[in-house]
Amino acid sequence: MSSTPLEPALPSHSSTKDNMQTSLLTSLPTVPQTPKPAFSAPPSTHSFAALLFDMDGTLIDSTPAIIKHWHALGTLIGVPGPIILETSHGRRTIDVLALLAPQYANWDFVCEAEARVPREWDGDAVEVLGARGLLERLGGSAGVVPWAIVTSGTRGLVEGWLAVMGMVRPRVLVCAEEVGEGKPSPEGYRLGARRLGFEDGSAAGVKGDGEGGAGALREVRPEEILVLEDAPAGVRAGKAAGYRVVALATTHTIEQLRGAGADWIVEDMRSVTMTEWDAKAERVGIQITNALVS
């Protein structure tokens, strides 16, 4: 009995489709993947004479409240909120108004408007991770660690948020209405250092003023003062003063913070911890962990 030779099997429709898809995929150009930022630098400990903190974006994040504030203010002054928000972060309200609506650029208007923000939108702020613990450690060190808040906000805005958030208040607070030029000018940070009792070489012979006490100022090298910031304008202000700067990547891109000259870039305040207060040397130990590996 003879047998009929089997015909070669034809590829199924599905296998042909799979082969075509594989061929197409292998012929497509490879799209380079952007590497994920490496926040993995080993811990490093440094000694500082004083710490100077920015407020919004560094200790708290009140972005939703600020957006509502600027949209409401924009309606009043006739400038769309999104246009204001493009230039406002890290800068004083009065400086933004001087550019966009000069007729409103006066301190009475600005102070009244900003003081309303924590009252009207008190639920629209959260603390930056790690900030509360660091401030409590600083404030709990018998009040001897020199630290201050230097902000582009007015006193009513800042004190309002500190009260709403229940956060430690520093004995030195430098606000927008107390300086002639806002960030990126170093004026505010230098004033903060002087009020804490330090002379960094930028104003030789200046006596202590106000909150920091009277008498001759203690001389320190600028790099012995640490600024903690989130905005490029603030980073530039700290670097213009000659201080070291930790930048928090909470509101701006790594590229913006790196371009501003930050010494360290971290994800949030959990990477900044106080290790000790050396009473003899009058220096505070700060450990920085998981900073960006450049």
Short mmCIF file of N, CA and C in Angstrom, two decimals, residues 69-250:
data_model
loop_
_atom_site.label_atom_id
_atom_site.label_comp_id
_atom_site.label_asym_id
_atom_site.label_seq_id
_atom_site.Cartn_x
_atom_site.Cartn_y
_atom_site.Cartn_z
N HIS A 69 -4.07 81.73 45.73
CA HIS A 69 -3.77 83.13 46.06
C HIS A 69 -3.46 83.93 44.81
N TRP A 70 -2.57 83.40 43.96
CA TRP A 70 -2.17 84.14 42.78
C TRP A 70 -3.29 84.23 41.75
N HIS A 71 -4.12 83.21 41.66
CA HIS A 71 -5.26 83.31 40.74
C HIS A 71 -6.24 84.37 41.21
N ALA A 72 -6.49 84.41 42.52
CA ALA A 72 -7.38 85.45 43.06
C ALA A 72 -6.78 86.83 42.88
N LEU A 73 -5.48 86.94 43.15
CA LEU A 73 -4.81 88.23 43.01
C LEU A 73 -4.75 88.64 41.54
N GLY A 74 -4.55 87.66 40.67
CA GLY A 74 -4.50 87.95 39.24
C GLY A 74 -5.80 88.52 38.72
N THR A 75 -6.91 88.00 39.25
CA THR A 75 -8.22 88.53 38.86
C THR A 75 -8.36 89.99 39.28
N LEU A 76 -7.84 90.30 40.47
CA LEU A 76 -7.92 91.66 40.99
C LEU A 76 -7.07 92.64 40.19
N ILE A 77 -5.85 92.23 39.86
CA ILE A 77 -4.92 93.15 39.20
C ILE A 77 -4.97 93.07 37.68
N GLY A 78 -5.75 92.12 37.15
CA GLY A 78 -5.90 92.02 35.71
C GLY A 78 -4.77 91.30 34.99
N VAL A 79 -4.11 90.40 35.69
CA VAL A 79 -3.04 89.60 35.08
C VAL A 79 -3.39 88.13 35.31
N PRO A 80 -3.43 87.30 34.26
CA PRO A 80 -3.78 85.90 34.44
C PRO A 80 -2.87 85.19 35.44
N GLY A 81 -3.48 84.38 36.32
CA GLY A 81 -2.72 83.66 37.33
C GLY A 81 -1.56 82.85 36.79
N PRO A 82 -1.76 82.08 35.68
CA PRO A 82 -0.65 81.28 35.15
C PRO A 82 0.56 82.11 34.77
N ILE A 83 0.34 83.32 34.28
CA ILE A 83 1.46 84.19 33.91
C ILE A 83 2.24 84.59 35.17
N ILE A 84 1.51 84.89 36.25
CA ILE A 84 2.17 85.24 37.51
C ILE A 84 2.98 84.06 38.03
N LEU A 85 2.39 82.88 37.98
CA LEU A 85 3.04 81.69 38.54
C LEU A 85 4.33 81.32 37.82
N GLU A 86 4.44 81.73 36.55
CA GLU A 86 5.66 81.44 35.79
C GLU A 86 6.89 82.11 36.38
N THR A 87 6.69 83.22 37.09
CA THR A 87 7.85 83.99 37.57
C THR A 87 7.88 84.19 39.08
N SER A 88 6.88 83.66 39.79
CA SER A 88 6.73 84.06 41.19
C SER A 88 7.50 83.20 42.19
N HIS A 89 7.77 81.93 41.90
CA HIS A 89 8.28 81.05 42.95
C HIS A 89 9.68 81.47 43.40
N GLY A 90 9.82 81.59 44.71
CA GLY A 90 11.10 81.96 45.29
C GLY A 90 11.37 83.46 45.27
N ARG A 91 10.42 84.23 44.74
CA ARG A 91 10.61 85.68 44.65
C ARG A 91 9.56 86.37 45.49
N ARG A 92 9.87 87.60 45.92
CA ARG A 92 8.93 88.37 46.71
C ARG A 92 7.74 88.81 45.86
N THR A 93 6.57 88.83 46.48
CA THR A 93 5.37 89.28 45.78
C THR A 93 5.55 90.69 45.26
N ILE A 94 6.19 91.55 46.05
CA ILE A 94 6.33 92.94 45.64
C ILE A 94 7.20 93.06 44.39
N ASP A 95 8.19 92.16 44.24
CA ASP A 95 9.04 92.18 43.05
C ASP A 95 8.27 91.69 41.82
N VAL A 96 7.40 90.69 42.02
CA VAL A 96 6.58 90.20 40.92
C VAL A 96 5.59 91.27 40.48
N LEU A 97 4.96 91.94 41.45
CA LEU A 97 4.01 93.00 41.12
C LEU A 97 4.69 94.19 40.46
N ALA A 98 5.91 94.47 40.86
CA ALA A 98 6.65 95.59 40.24
C ALA A 98 6.83 95.38 38.75
N LEU A 99 6.91 94.11 38.35
CA LEU A 99 7.06 93.79 36.92
C LEU A 99 5.72 93.73 36.20
N LEU A 100 4.69 93.17 36.86
CA LEU A 100 3.44 92.89 36.17
C LEU A 100 2.33 93.90 36.44
N ALA A 101 2.33 94.50 37.62
CA ALA A 101 1.28 95.46 37.96
C ALA A 101 1.84 96.46 38.96
N PRO A 102 2.68 97.39 38.51
CA PRO A 102 3.39 98.30 39.42
C PRO A 102 2.49 99.11 40.34
N GLN A 103 1.28 99.36 39.94
CA GLN A 103 0.38 100.16 40.77
C GLN A 103 0.04 99.46 42.09
N TYR A 104 0.22 98.15 42.15
CA TYR A 104 -0.06 97.40 43.37
C TYR A 104 1.20 97.05 44.16
N ALA A 105 2.34 97.48 43.68
CA ALA A 105 3.62 97.10 44.32
C ALA A 105 3.92 98.00 45.51
N ASN A 106 3.14 97.85 46.57
CA ASN A 106 3.42 98.57 47.82
C ASN A 106 3.21 97.61 48.98
N TRP A 107 3.90 97.87 50.10
CA TRP A 107 3.91 96.91 51.20
C TRP A 107 2.57 96.78 51.90
N ASP A 108 1.79 97.83 51.96
CA ASP A 108 0.47 97.72 52.60
C ASP A 108 -0.39 96.69 51.87
N PHE A 109 -0.39 96.78 50.55
CA PHE A 109 -1.19 95.85 49.75
C PHE A 109 -0.65 94.43 49.87
N VAL A 110 0.66 94.28 49.73
CA VAL A 110 1.27 92.95 49.74
C VAL A 110 1.10 92.27 51.09
N CYS A 111 1.39 92.98 52.17
CA CYS A 111 1.30 92.38 53.50
C CYS A 111 -0.12 91.94 53.83
N GLU A 112 -1.10 92.78 53.46
CA GLU A 112 -2.49 92.43 53.73
C GLU A 112 -2.91 91.21 52.92
N ALA A 113 -2.50 91.17 51.64
CA ALA A 113 -2.89 90.05 50.78
C ALA A 113 -2.26 88.74 51.23
N GLU A 114 -0.99 88.77 51.61
CA GLU A 114 -0.31 87.53 52.01
C GLU A 114 -0.78 87.04 53.38
N ALA A 115 -1.13 87.94 54.27
CA ALA A 115 -1.59 87.52 55.60
C ALA A 115 -2.89 86.73 55.51
N ARG A 116 -3.66 86.93 54.43
CA ARG A 116 -4.92 86.20 54.27
C ARG A 116 -4.71 84.75 53.87
N VAL A 117 -3.57 84.43 53.27
CA VAL A 117 -3.37 83.10 52.69
C VAL A 117 -3.50 81.98 53.73
N PRO A 118 -2.77 82.02 54.87
CA PRO A 118 -2.92 80.93 55.84
C PRO A 118 -4.30 80.87 56.48
N ARG A 119 -4.99 82.01 56.52
CA ARG A 119 -6.33 82.03 57.11
C ARG A 119 -7.37 81.43 56.16
N GLU A 120 -7.27 81.75 54.88
CA GLU A 120 -8.28 81.33 53.92
C GLU A 120 -8.04 79.92 53.39
N TRP A 121 -6.78 79.51 53.31
CA TRP A 121 -6.46 78.20 52.74
C TRP A 121 -5.57 77.41 53.69
N ASP A 122 -5.95 77.39 54.96
CA ASP A 122 -5.11 76.76 55.98
C ASP A 122 -4.96 75.26 55.79
N GLY A 123 -5.88 74.63 55.06
CA GLY A 123 -5.76 73.19 54.83
C GLY A 123 -4.94 72.83 53.62
N ASP A 124 -4.43 73.82 52.91
CA ASP A 124 -3.70 73.57 51.66
C ASP A 124 -2.19 73.66 51.82
N ALA A 125 -1.70 73.16 52.93
CA ALA A 125 -0.25 73.13 53.14
C ALA A 125 0.11 71.85 53.87
N VAL A 126 1.26 71.31 53.54
CA VAL A 126 1.80 70.14 54.23
C VAL A 126 3.26 70.43 54.56
N GLU A 127 3.77 69.73 55.55
CA GLU A 127 5.18 69.91 55.87
C GLU A 127 6.04 69.12 54.89
N VAL A 128 7.19 69.63 54.56
CA VAL A 128 8.16 68.87 53.76
C VAL A 128 8.68 67.74 54.64
N LEU A 129 8.74 66.56 54.09
CA LEU A 129 9.14 65.39 54.86
C LEU A 129 10.49 65.62 55.55
N GLY A 130 10.51 65.39 56.85
CA GLY A 130 11.74 65.54 57.63
C GLY A 130 11.94 66.90 58.24
N ALA A 131 11.17 67.90 57.79
CA ALA A 131 11.40 69.28 58.27
C ALA A 131 11.03 69.44 59.73
N ARG A 132 9.89 68.91 60.14
CA ARG A 132 9.43 69.09 61.51
C ARG A 132 10.44 68.49 62.50
N GLY A 133 10.91 67.29 62.21
CA GLY A 133 11.85 66.64 63.12
C GLY A 133 13.15 67.42 63.26
N LEU A 134 13.64 67.96 62.14
CA LEU A 134 14.89 68.73 62.20
C LEU A 134 14.70 70.00 63.01
N LEU A 135 13.61 70.72 62.80
CA LEU A 135 13.38 71.96 63.55
C LEU A 135 13.19 71.68 65.03
N GLU A 136 12.51 70.59 65.36
CA GLU A 136 12.33 70.26 66.77
C GLU A 136 13.66 69.91 67.43
N ARG A 137 14.55 69.25 66.68
CA ARG A 137 15.87 68.93 67.23
C ARG A 137 16.67 70.23 67.45
N LEU A 138 16.60 71.14 66.50
CA LEU A 138 17.31 72.41 66.64
C LEU A 138 16.72 73.23 67.78
N GLY A 139 15.40 73.31 67.82
CA GLY A 139 14.74 74.10 68.86
C GLY A 139 14.86 73.50 70.24
N GLY A 140 15.08 72.18 70.30
CA GLY A 140 15.18 71.52 71.59
C GLY A 140 16.57 71.48 72.16
N SER A 141 17.55 72.05 71.46
CA SER A 141 18.93 72.03 71.93
C SER A 141 19.21 73.24 72.82
N ALA A 142 18.35 73.39 73.83
CA ALA A 142 18.48 74.49 74.81
C ALA A 142 18.51 75.86 74.13
N GLY A 143 18.01 75.92 72.91
CA GLY A 143 17.95 77.19 72.21
C GLY A 143 19.29 77.77 71.83
N VAL A 144 20.34 76.94 71.80
CA VAL A 144 21.67 77.49 71.56
C VAL A 144 22.12 77.35 70.11
N VAL A 145 21.48 76.47 69.34
CA VAL A 145 21.89 76.30 67.94
C VAL A 145 21.41 77.51 67.14
N PRO A 146 22.31 78.23 66.48
CA PRO A 146 21.90 79.40 65.70
C PRO A 146 21.25 78.98 64.38
N TRP A 147 19.96 79.27 64.27
CA TRP A 147 19.26 79.00 63.00
C TRP A 147 18.19 80.05 62.80
N ALA A 148 17.87 80.28 61.55
CA ALA A 148 16.91 81.32 61.20
C ALA A 148 16.14 80.91 59.97
N ILE A 149 15.00 81.55 59.78
CA ILE A 149 14.25 81.43 58.53
C ILE A 149 14.43 82.73 57.76
N VAL A 150 14.82 82.61 56.50
CA VAL A 150 15.00 83.77 55.61
C VAL A 150 14.10 83.53 54.41
N THR A 151 13.05 84.31 54.28
CA THR A 151 12.00 83.98 53.32
C THR A 151 11.64 85.15 52.41
N SER A 152 11.07 84.80 51.26
CA SER A 152 10.56 85.81 50.34
C SER A 152 9.13 86.19 50.68
N GLY A 153 8.58 85.56 51.72
CA GLY A 153 7.23 85.89 52.17
C GLY A 153 7.25 86.99 53.21
N THR A 154 6.12 87.62 53.42
CA THR A 154 5.99 88.65 54.44
C THR A 154 5.83 88.01 55.81
N ARG A 155 6.00 88.82 56.86
CA ARG A 155 5.94 88.27 58.22
C ARG A 155 4.56 87.66 58.52
N GLY A 156 3.49 88.32 58.07
CA GLY A 156 2.16 87.78 58.32
C GLY A 156 1.96 86.42 57.68
N LEU A 157 2.49 86.24 56.48
CA LEU A 157 2.38 84.96 55.78
C LEU A 157 3.14 83.87 56.51
N VAL A 158 4.39 84.15 56.86
CA VAL A 158 5.25 83.14 57.46
C VAL A 158 4.78 82.77 58.87
N GLU A 159 4.51 83.78 59.69
CA GLU A 159 4.06 83.48 61.05
C GLU A 159 2.70 82.80 61.04
N GLY A 160 1.88 83.14 60.05
CA GLY A 160 0.59 82.47 59.91
C GLY A 160 0.74 81.00 59.62
N TRP A 161 1.64 80.66 58.71
CA TRP A 161 1.85 79.25 58.38
C TRP A 161 2.50 78.50 59.53
N LEU A 162 3.45 79.10 60.23
CA LEU A 162 4.09 78.43 61.37
C LEU A 162 3.05 78.11 62.44
N ALA A 163 2.10 79.03 62.65
CA ALA A 163 1.04 78.79 63.64
C ALA A 163 0.09 77.69 63.17
N VAL A 164 -0.32 77.75 61.91
CA VAL A 164 -1.24 76.75 61.36
C VAL A 164 -0.63 75.36 61.40
N MET A 165 0.66 75.27 61.05
CA MET A 165 1.34 73.98 60.98
C MET A 165 1.85 73.51 62.34
N GLY A 166 1.84 74.41 63.33
CA GLY A 166 2.34 74.03 64.65
C GLY A 166 3.82 73.70 64.64
N MET A 167 4.60 74.46 63.87
CA MET A 167 6.03 74.20 63.76
C MET A 167 6.82 75.16 64.64
N VAL A 168 8.03 74.75 65.00
CA VAL A 168 8.90 75.55 65.86
C VAL A 168 9.21 76.88 65.18
N ARG A 169 9.10 77.96 65.94
CA ARG A 169 9.42 79.28 65.41
C ARG A 169 10.83 79.66 65.79
N PRO A 170 11.62 80.13 64.83
CA PRO A 170 12.99 80.53 65.17
C PRO A 170 13.00 81.87 65.89
N ARG A 171 14.09 82.15 66.59
CA ARG A 171 14.18 83.45 67.24
C ARG A 171 14.57 84.53 66.24
N VAL A 172 15.09 84.14 65.09
CA VAL A 172 15.43 85.09 64.03
C VAL A 172 14.63 84.74 62.78
N LEU A 173 13.89 85.72 62.30
CA LEU A 173 13.06 85.55 61.11
C LEU A 173 13.24 86.76 60.21
N VAL A 174 13.78 86.56 59.03
CA VAL A 174 14.00 87.65 58.08
C VAL A 174 12.95 87.51 56.98
N CYS A 175 12.13 88.54 56.83
CA CYS A 175 11.01 88.50 55.90
C CYS A 175 11.19 89.47 54.74
N ALA A 176 10.29 89.36 53.78
CA ALA A 176 10.42 90.10 52.52
C ALA A 176 10.51 91.60 52.72
N GLU A 177 9.70 92.13 53.66
CA GLU A 177 9.62 93.58 53.82
C GLU A 177 10.82 94.17 54.54
N GLU A 178 11.76 93.31 54.99
CA GLU A 178 12.91 93.79 55.76
C GLU A 178 14.17 93.95 54.93
N VAL A 179 14.11 93.64 53.64
CA VAL A 179 15.30 93.76 52.79
C VAL A 179 15.00 94.63 51.59
N GLY A 180 16.03 95.29 51.10
CA GLY A 180 15.86 96.15 49.94
C GLY A 180 15.74 95.38 48.65
N GLU A 181 16.43 94.24 48.57
CA GLU A 181 16.39 93.40 47.38
C GLU A 181 16.10 91.96 47.79
N GLY A 182 15.18 91.33 47.07
CA GLY A 182 14.85 89.94 47.34
C GLY A 182 15.80 88.99 46.64
N LYS A 183 15.61 87.70 46.88
CA LYS A 183 16.42 86.68 46.22
C LYS A 183 16.26 86.80 44.71
N PRO A 184 17.29 86.65 43.93
CA PRO A 184 18.59 86.03 44.20
C PRO A 184 19.65 86.93 44.82
N SER A 185 19.28 88.13 45.27
CA SER A 185 20.24 88.94 46.02
C SER A 185 20.59 88.21 47.32
N PRO A 186 21.85 88.27 47.77
CA PRO A 186 22.24 87.63 49.02
C PRO A 186 21.87 88.44 50.27
N GLU A 187 21.22 89.59 50.08
CA GLU A 187 20.98 90.51 51.20
C GLU A 187 20.24 89.83 52.35
N GLY A 188 19.19 89.09 52.06
CA GLY A 188 18.40 88.47 53.11
C GLY A 188 19.19 87.46 53.91
N TYR A 189 19.95 86.62 53.23
CA TYR A 189 20.73 85.60 53.95
C TYR A 189 21.85 86.24 54.77
N ARG A 190 22.47 87.27 54.25
CA ARG A 190 23.50 87.96 55.02
C ARG A 190 22.90 88.65 56.25
N LEU A 191 21.70 89.20 56.10
CA LEU A 191 21.03 89.81 57.25
C LEU A 191 20.70 88.75 58.29
N GLY A 192 20.27 87.58 57.84
CA GLY A 192 19.99 86.49 58.77
C GLY A 192 21.22 86.09 59.56
N ALA A 193 22.36 86.00 58.89
CA ALA A 193 23.60 85.65 59.59
C ALA A 193 23.97 86.71 60.61
N ARG A 194 23.84 88.00 60.26
CA ARG A 194 24.17 89.07 61.19
C ARG A 194 23.25 89.06 62.40
N ARG A 195 21.97 88.82 62.18
CA ARG A 195 21.04 88.80 63.31
C ARG A 195 21.30 87.62 64.24
N LEU A 196 21.91 86.59 63.70
CA LEU A 196 22.31 85.47 64.56
C LEU A 196 23.63 85.74 65.28
N GLY A 197 24.27 86.85 64.90
CA GLY A 197 25.50 87.25 65.59
C GLY A 197 26.78 86.94 64.85
N PHE A 198 26.70 86.77 63.52
CA PHE A 198 27.88 86.39 62.76
C PHE A 198 28.25 87.44 61.72
N GLU A 199 29.55 87.58 61.52
CA GLU A 199 30.09 88.45 60.47
C GLU A 199 30.83 87.55 59.50
N ASP A 200 30.35 87.54 58.26
CA ASP A 200 30.94 86.65 57.26
C ASP A 200 31.96 87.34 56.35
N GLY A 201 32.32 88.59 56.71
CA GLY A 201 33.28 89.32 55.91
C GLY A 201 32.66 90.24 54.89
N SER A 202 31.33 90.19 54.74
CA SER A 202 30.68 91.02 53.73
C SER A 202 30.32 92.40 54.24
N ALA A 203 30.34 92.58 55.57
CA ALA A 203 29.98 93.88 56.13
C ALA A 203 30.81 94.12 57.38
N ALA A 204 32.12 94.24 57.20
CA ALA A 204 33.04 94.38 58.33
C ALA A 204 32.67 95.58 59.17
N GLY A 205 32.67 95.38 60.50
CA GLY A 205 32.42 96.48 61.42
C GLY A 205 30.98 96.69 61.78
N VAL A 206 30.07 95.92 61.13
CA VAL A 206 28.65 96.08 61.45
C VAL A 206 28.38 95.47 62.81
N LYS A 207 27.61 96.16 63.64
CA LYS A 207 27.26 95.66 64.96
C LYS A 207 26.01 94.79 64.86
N GLY A 208 25.83 93.96 65.88
CA GLY A 208 24.66 93.10 65.91
C GLY A 208 23.40 93.95 65.90
N ASP A 209 22.35 93.48 65.17
CA ASP A 209 21.14 94.27 65.12
C ASP A 209 19.93 93.42 65.48
N GLY A 210 19.20 93.85 66.49
CA GLY A 210 17.90 93.28 66.79
C GLY A 210 17.95 91.92 67.43
N GLU A 211 17.33 90.94 66.78
CA GLU A 211 17.04 89.65 67.39
C GLU A 211 18.28 88.87 67.78
N GLY A 212 19.38 89.08 67.11
CA GLY A 212 20.56 88.30 67.39
C GLY A 212 21.37 88.80 68.57
N GLY A 213 21.01 89.94 69.13
CA GLY A 213 21.76 90.47 70.26
C GLY A 213 22.66 91.60 69.84
N ALA A 214 23.18 92.32 70.81
CA ALA A 214 24.03 93.47 70.51
C ALA A 214 25.48 93.10 70.67
N GLY A 215 26.35 94.04 70.28
CA GLY A 215 27.78 93.83 70.45
C GLY A 215 28.46 93.41 69.16
N ALA A 216 29.77 93.20 69.26
CA ALA A 216 30.55 92.81 68.09
C ALA A 216 30.12 91.45 67.59
N LEU A 217 30.15 91.26 66.28
CA LEU A 217 29.76 90.00 65.68
C LEU A 217 30.93 89.02 65.66
N ARG A 218 30.62 87.76 65.75
CA ARG A 218 31.65 86.73 65.66
C ARG A 218 32.01 86.51 64.21
N GLU A 219 33.30 86.50 63.93
CA GLU A 219 33.73 86.31 62.55
C GLU A 219 33.72 84.83 62.19
N VAL A 220 33.16 84.54 61.01
CA VAL A 220 33.15 83.17 60.48
C VAL A 220 33.48 83.23 59.00
N ARG A 221 33.97 82.12 58.49
CA ARG A 221 34.15 82.01 57.04
C ARG A 221 32.77 81.79 56.42
N PRO A 222 32.51 82.38 55.26
CA PRO A 222 31.19 82.22 54.64
C PRO A 222 30.78 80.76 54.50
N GLU A 223 31.71 79.88 54.17
CA GLU A 223 31.37 78.47 53.97
C GLU A 223 30.98 77.76 55.26
N GLU A 224 31.09 78.44 56.40
CA GLU A 224 30.66 77.86 57.66
C GLU A 224 29.17 78.09 57.93
N ILE A 225 28.50 78.72 57.01
CA ILE A 225 27.06 78.95 57.13
C ILE A 225 26.35 78.12 56.06
N LEU A 226 25.30 77.40 56.47
CA LEU A 226 24.57 76.53 55.56
C LEU A 226 23.19 77.10 55.27
N VAL A 227 22.87 77.18 53.97
CA VAL A 227 21.54 77.59 53.51
C VAL A 227 20.80 76.36 53.02
N LEU A 228 19.50 76.28 53.34
CA LEU A 228 18.66 75.18 52.87
C LEU A 228 17.52 75.78 52.06
N GLU A 229 17.43 75.40 50.79
CA GLU A 229 16.57 76.08 49.82
C GLU A 229 15.91 75.07 48.87
N ASP A 230 14.90 75.56 48.16
CA ASP A 230 14.27 74.73 47.13
C ASP A 230 14.22 75.42 45.77
N ALA A 231 14.36 76.74 45.76
CA ALA A 231 14.19 77.50 44.52
C ALA A 231 15.54 77.95 43.97
N PRO A 232 15.71 77.93 42.64
CA PRO A 232 16.97 78.41 42.06
C PRO A 232 17.34 79.81 42.50
N ALA A 233 16.36 80.72 42.62
CA ALA A 233 16.67 82.08 43.05
C ALA A 233 17.27 82.08 44.45
N GLY A 234 16.75 81.22 45.33
CA GLY A 234 17.28 81.14 46.69
C GLY A 234 18.64 80.49 46.74
N VAL A 235 18.85 79.47 45.90
CA VAL A 235 20.17 78.84 45.83
C VAL A 235 21.20 79.86 45.38
N ARG A 236 20.85 80.64 44.38
CA ARG A 236 21.78 81.67 43.90
C ARG A 236 22.05 82.72 44.98
N ALA A 237 21.05 83.03 45.77
CA ALA A 237 21.23 84.00 46.85
C ALA A 237 22.23 83.47 47.88
N GLY A 238 22.08 82.20 48.26
CA GLY A 238 23.01 81.61 49.22
C GLY A 238 24.42 81.54 48.68
N LYS A 239 24.55 81.16 47.42
CA LYS A 239 25.89 81.06 46.82
C LYS A 239 26.51 82.43 46.63
N ALA A 240 25.69 83.44 46.33
CA ALA A 240 26.22 84.80 46.18
C ALA A 240 26.78 85.32 47.50
N ALA A 241 26.23 84.83 48.62
CA ALA A 241 26.76 85.20 49.93
C ALA A 241 28.02 84.43 50.27
N GLY A 242 28.33 83.40 49.51
CA GLY A 242 29.50 82.58 49.77
C GLY A 242 29.21 81.40 50.67
N TYR A 243 27.91 81.15 50.99
CA TYR A 243 27.53 80.10 51.90
C TYR A 243 27.42 78.76 51.16
N ARG A 244 27.43 77.65 51.91
CA ARG A 244 27.15 76.34 51.34
C ARG A 244 25.64 76.19 51.23
N VAL A 245 25.18 75.45 50.24
CA VAL A 245 23.73 75.35 50.00
C VAL A 245 23.31 73.91 49.76
N VAL A 246 22.32 73.47 50.54
CA VAL A 246 21.61 72.23 50.27
C VAL A 246 20.32 72.60 49.54
N ALA A 247 20.11 72.03 48.36
CA ALA A 247 18.89 72.30 47.60
C ALA A 247 17.97 71.08 47.67
N LEU A 248 16.70 71.34 47.98
CA LEU A 248 15.70 70.28 48.02
C LEU A 248 14.96 70.23 46.69
N ALA A 249 14.91 69.05 46.08
CA ALA A 249 14.24 68.90 44.78
C ALA A 249 12.74 68.70 44.99
N THR A 250 12.12 69.65 45.66
CA THR A 250 10.70 69.55 45.98
C THR A 250 9.82 70.34 45.02
#
